[in-house]
Amino acid sequence: DTAVSQTPKYLVTQMGNDKSIKCEQNLGHDTMYWYKQDSKKFLKIMFSYNNKELIINETVPNRFSPKSPDKAHLNLHINSLELGDSAVYFCASSPRDRRRGYTFGSGTRLTVV
Amino acid sequence: AQSVTQLGSHVSVSEGALVLLRCNYSSSVPPYLFWYVQYPNQGLQLLLKYTSAATLVKGINGFEAEFKKSETSFHLTKPSAHMSDAAEYFCAVSGTYGQNFVFGPGTRLSVLP
């Protein structure tokens, strides 16, 4: 069973479109995250959710919005896509005991054309 | 606040040679430290972690790391490189309770035959 699963794995879309990426974890973790990895492999946290409450919101454009219907899901919605949004987006989750580290999904490669 | 630096964005070693990937951290509180590996087109996988127990930490695939508080370092080593070790390696630090989890910029390891 996949611990943290993201869909789709690849997403190619035109500028101006609105798209969503889904994430689900079956680990029973209480916090989920979205990270953006740029072309230089640098990882930047975008959002985290703990029990449906947004607890980290870095300086990302408000075109990006996380939505968590329940503890096991954290979806990422992106409006009015721009070329600069092209990147790999990773979902992750962590338990209450953060010493155990984060578990990552396999990533969604978003290409905006 | 926590931060991480990784010396060398790209490291090349010969198969069978020692692998040494450097990580230095800055933290205002006793840190938790992690090493993650990212194989091509995959997500991040936890290699090992330091959480204030033994300073020499053993991880998967023969990797180990030593926490040196005096040097604020957490370098990753492996005695003998395999071709399958070629990947991107990320060091990460968080606060004592797992807050402010921050990744370093990553080091790409190439293994030459």
Tab-separated table of C-alpha atoms in Angstrom:
chain	number	residue	atom	x	y	z
A	1	ASP	CA	0.000	0.000	0.000
A	2	THR	CA	1.293	3.429	-0.940
A	3	ALA	CA	1.745	5.559	2.184
A	4	VAL	CA	1.451	8.990	0.532
A	5	SER	CA	-0.053	9.026	-2.929
A	6	GLN	CA	-0.388	11.930	-5.334
A	7	THR	CA	-2.312	12.237	-8.550
A	8	PRO	CA	-1.606	12.952	-11.281
A	9	LYS	CA	2.058	12.113	-11.651
A	10	TYR	CA	2.396	14.358	-14.704
A	11	LEU	CA	0.332	17.392	-15.586
A	12	VAL	CA	0.774	19.492	-18.726
A	13	THR	CA	-1.489	22.484	-19.106
A	14	GLN	CA	-1.735	25.878	-20.738
A	15	MET	CA	-1.195	29.236	-19.085
A	16	GLY	CA	-4.288	30.640	-17.482
A	17	ASN	CA	-5.855	27.289	-16.707
A	18	ASP	CA	-6.934	26.127	-13.251
A	19	LYS	CA	-5.720	22.737	-12.043
A	20	SER	CA	-5.718	20.579	-8.934
A	21	ILE	CA	-3.343	18.010	-7.526
A	22	LYS	CA	-4.645	15.449	-5.063
A	23	CYS	CA	-2.847	13.898	-2.126
A	24	GLU	CA	-3.863	11.136	0.238
A	25	GLN	CA	-2.021	9.482	3.115
A	26	ASN	CA	-2.942	6.243	4.852
A	27	LEU	CA	-0.427	6.520	7.693
A	28	GLY	CA	-2.728	8.137	10.196
A	29	HIS	CA	-0.457	11.175	10.343
A	30	ASP	CA	-1.940	14.361	11.684
A	31	THR	CA	-0.075	16.902	9.554
A	32	MET	CA	0.241	17.142	5.769
A	33	TYR	CA	2.357	19.428	3.612
A	34	TRP	CA	2.912	20.672	0.101
A	35	TYR	CA	6.433	21.360	-1.158
A	36	LYS	CA	7.576	22.865	-4.440
A	37	GLN	CA	10.820	21.646	-6.008
A	38	ASP	CA	12.245	23.943	-8.647
A	39	SER	CA	14.489	23.099	-11.587
A	40	LYS	CA	17.561	23.349	-9.340
A	41	LYS	CA	16.090	20.748	-6.991
A	42	PHE	CA	15.548	23.292	-4.221
A	43	LEU	CA	12.653	22.307	-1.935
A	44	LYS	CA	10.419	25.005	-0.533
A	45	ILE	CA	7.504	24.423	1.786
A	46	MET	CA	4.255	25.920	0.601
A	47	PHE	CA	1.604	24.840	3.087
A	48	SER	CA	0.907	22.506	5.943
A	49	TYR	CA	-2.357	21.417	7.514
A	50	ASN	CA	-2.884	20.030	10.997
A	51	ASN	CA	-6.385	18.755	11.767
A	52	LYS	CA	-7.828	20.926	9.014
A	53	GLU	CA	-6.103	24.013	10.316
A	54	LEU	CA	-3.558	25.834	8.196
A	55	ILE	CA	-0.508	26.223	10.358
A	56	ILE	CA	2.124	27.263	7.834
A	57	ASN	CA	1.460	29.533	4.900
A	58	GLU	CA	4.670	30.689	3.269
A	59	THR	CA	4.783	33.600	0.860
A	60	VAL	CA	3.221	31.830	-2.068
A	61	PRO	CA	0.865	33.530	-4.515
A	62	ASN	CA	-2.769	33.416	-3.496
A	63	ARG	CA	-3.449	31.600	-6.761
A	64	PHE	CA	-2.379	28.545	-4.787
A	65	SER	CA	-4.848	27.241	-2.253
A	66	PRO	CA	-4.723	24.062	-0.175
A	67	LYS	CA	-7.931	22.257	0.606
A	68	SER	CA	-8.238	19.487	3.175
A	69	PRO	CA	-11.572	17.660	3.210
A	70	ASP	CA	-10.342	15.402	5.999
A	71	LYS	CA	-7.236	14.421	7.938
A	72	ALA	CA	-6.061	12.002	5.241
A	73	HIS	CA	-6.292	14.372	2.274
A	74	LEU	CA	-4.648	17.637	1.304
A	75	ASN	CA	-5.321	18.831	-2.226
A	76	LEU	CA	-3.586	21.716	-3.972
A	77	HIS	CA	-5.577	24.017	-6.230
A	78	ILE	CA	-3.826	26.392	-8.585
A	79	ASN	CA	-5.677	29.140	-10.429
A	80	SER	CA	-4.548	31.099	-13.473
A	81	LEU	CA	-1.434	29.020	-14.028
A	82	GLU	CA	1.753	30.806	-15.068
A	83	LEU	CA	4.913	29.569	-16.756
A	84	GLY	CA	6.822	30.022	-13.493
A	85	ASP	CA	4.570	27.519	-11.765
A	86	SER	CA	6.265	24.717	-13.683
A	87	ALA	CA	7.934	22.531	-11.074
A	88	VAL	CA	7.595	19.270	-9.214
A	89	TYR	CA	5.146	19.427	-6.338
A	90	PHE	CA	5.498	17.021	-3.446
A	91	CYS	CA	2.972	16.125	-0.831
A	92	ALA	CA	4.233	14.913	2.547
A	93	SER	CA	2.886	13.946	5.931
A	94	SER	CA	4.256	13.661	9.440
A	95	PRO	CA	3.092	12.128	12.705
A	96	ARG	CA	2.661	14.016	15.947
A	97	ASP	CA	6.158	12.833	16.948
A	98	ARG	CA	8.146	14.764	14.354
A	99	ARG	CA	11.311	12.866	15.274
A	100	ARG	CA	10.085	10.160	12.951
A	101	GLY	CA	10.516	12.492	9.974
A	102	TYR	CA	8.301	13.213	7.034
A	103	THR	CA	6.964	10.741	4.462
A	104	PHE	CA	6.829	12.033	0.903
A	105	GLY	CA	4.729	11.214	-2.095
A	106	SER	CA	6.353	10.529	-5.451
A	107	GLY	CA	5.661	14.000	-6.793
A	108	THR	CA	3.619	15.666	-9.515
A	109	ARG	CA	5.553	17.208	-12.378
A	110	LEU	CA	3.613	20.255	-13.536
A	111	THR	CA	4.495	21.789	-16.885
A	112	VAL	CA	2.812	25.006	-17.933
A	113	VAL	CA	3.050	25.820	-21.640
B	1	ALA	CA	15.174	29.541	13.228
B	2	GLN	CA	16.895	26.677	11.504
B	3	SER	CA	18.953	26.596	8.318
B	4	VAL	CA	21.076	24.072	6.449
B	5	THR	CA	24.012	24.321	4.101
B	6	GLN	CA	25.384	21.499	2.000
B	7	LEU	CA	28.889	21.990	0.679
B	8	GLY	CA	29.117	20.892	-2.922
B	9	SER	CA	26.098	20.824	-5.176
B	10	HIS	CA	27.636	17.913	-7.093
B	11	VAL	CA	29.951	15.190	-5.820
B	12	SER	CA	31.469	12.469	-8.000
B	13	VAL	CA	33.082	9.319	-6.662
B	14	SER	CA	34.303	6.101	-8.210
B	15	GLU	CA	32.454	2.875	-7.545
B	16	GLY	CA	33.871	1.357	-4.362
B	17	ALA	CA	35.212	4.668	-3.057
B	18	LEU	CA	34.190	6.451	0.117
B	19	VAL	CA	31.154	8.681	-0.083
B	20	LEU	CA	31.187	11.877	1.996
B	21	LEU	CA	28.381	14.395	1.705
B	22	ARG	CA	28.650	17.444	3.913
B	23	CYS	CA	25.904	19.094	5.910
B	24	ASN	CA	26.167	21.985	8.351
B	25	TYR	CA	23.247	23.385	10.224
B	26	SER	CA	22.249	26.401	12.224
B	27	SER	CA	19.663	26.111	14.945
B	28	SER	CA	18.652	28.168	17.945
B	29	VAL	CA	17.412	25.056	19.746
B	30	PRO	CA	18.691	21.469	19.948
B	31	PRO	CA	17.995	20.210	16.461
B	32	TYR	CA	16.622	17.130	14.865
B	33	LEU	CA	18.609	16.278	11.716
B	34	PHE	CA	17.686	14.147	8.751
B	35	TRP	CA	19.113	12.885	5.487
B	36	TYR	CA	16.798	12.157	2.589
B	37	VAL	CA	17.597	10.614	-0.790
B	38	GLN	CA	15.796	11.330	-4.042
B	39	TYR	CA	16.333	8.919	-6.909
B	40	PRO	CA	15.591	10.200	-10.417
B	41	ASN	CA	11.908	10.923	-10.961
B	42	GLN	CA	10.980	9.747	-7.496
B	43	GLY	CA	9.982	11.247	-4.181
B	44	LEU	CA	12.165	11.715	-1.132
B	45	GLN	CA	13.012	8.737	1.022
B	46	LEU	CA	14.279	8.993	4.590
B	47	LEU	CA	17.837	7.627	4.897
B	48	LEU	CA	18.479	8.288	8.568
B	49	LYS	CA	17.795	10.717	11.377
B	50	TYR	CA	19.347	12.132	14.528
B	51	THR	CA	16.994	12.939	17.375
B	52	SER	CA	19.286	13.468	20.391
B	53	ALA	CA	20.107	9.832	21.035
B	54	ALA	CA	23.346	8.275	19.721
B	55	THR	CA	25.488	10.737	17.803
B	56	LEU	CA	26.473	8.127	15.204
B	57	VAL	CA	23.379	7.183	13.295
B	58	LYS	CA	23.096	4.261	10.921
B	59	GLY	CA	20.595	4.322	8.105
B	60	ILE	CA	19.487	2.291	5.155
B	61	ASN	CA	21.670	1.152	2.252
B	62	GLY	CA	24.870	1.262	4.326
B	63	PHE	CA	24.813	4.999	4.992
B	64	GLU	CA	25.624	6.571	8.310
B	65	ALA	CA	26.007	10.071	9.705
B	66	GLU	CA	27.616	11.561	12.766
B	67	PHE	CA	26.219	14.489	14.711
B	68	LYS	CA	28.989	16.822	15.858
B	69	LYS	CA	27.614	19.623	17.950
B	70	SER	CA	30.947	21.463	18.211
B	71	GLU	CA	31.155	21.621	14.419
B	72	THR	CA	27.384	21.978	13.848
B	73	SER	CA	27.723	19.230	11.286
B	74	PHE	CA	25.879	16.098	10.267
B	75	HIS	CA	27.918	14.658	7.396
B	76	LEU	CA	26.713	11.582	5.534
B	77	THR	CA	29.127	8.777	4.727
B	78	LYS	CA	29.232	5.371	3.106
B	79	PRO	CA	32.407	3.273	2.984
B	80	SER	CA	31.953	1.953	-0.547
B	81	ALA	CA	29.847	3.578	-3.238
B	82	HIS	CA	27.597	1.570	-5.510
B	83	MET	CA	26.261	2.655	-8.860
B	84	SER	CA	22.777	2.514	-7.369
B	85	ASP	CA	23.703	5.288	-4.901
B	86	ALA	CA	23.616	7.892	-7.663
B	87	ALA	CA	20.889	10.301	-6.569
B	88	GLU	CA	20.161	13.676	-5.003
B	89	TYR	CA	20.760	13.855	-1.263
B	90	PHE	CA	19.102	16.375	1.032
B	91	CYS	CA	20.011	17.260	4.576
B	92	ALA	CA	17.214	18.699	6.711
B	93	VAL	CA	16.897	20.229	10.152
B	94	SER	CA	13.992	20.910	12.439
B	95	GLY	CA	13.521	22.290	15.910
B	96	THR	CA	13.332	20.080	18.958
B	97	TYR	CA	9.625	19.489	18.478
B	98	GLY	CA	9.828	19.105	14.725
B	99	GLN	CA	8.854	22.649	13.950
B	100	ASN	CA	10.345	24.695	11.137
B	101	PHE	CA	11.499	21.726	9.096
B	102	VAL	CA	14.002	23.092	6.554
B	103	PHE	CA	15.804	21.347	3.708
B	104	GLY	CA	19.283	22.083	2.459
B	105	PRO	CA	19.841	22.801	-1.242
B	106	GLY	CA	20.788	19.203	-2.012
B	107	THR	CA	23.911	17.437	-3.305
B	108	ARG	CA	23.855	15.368	-6.455
B	109	LEU	CA	25.977	12.240	-6.099
B	110	SER	CA	27.388	10.667	-9.240
B	111	VAL	CA	29.083	7.273	-9.099
B	112	LEU	CA	31.584	6.554	-11.831
B	113	PRO	CA	32.360	3.007	-12.998
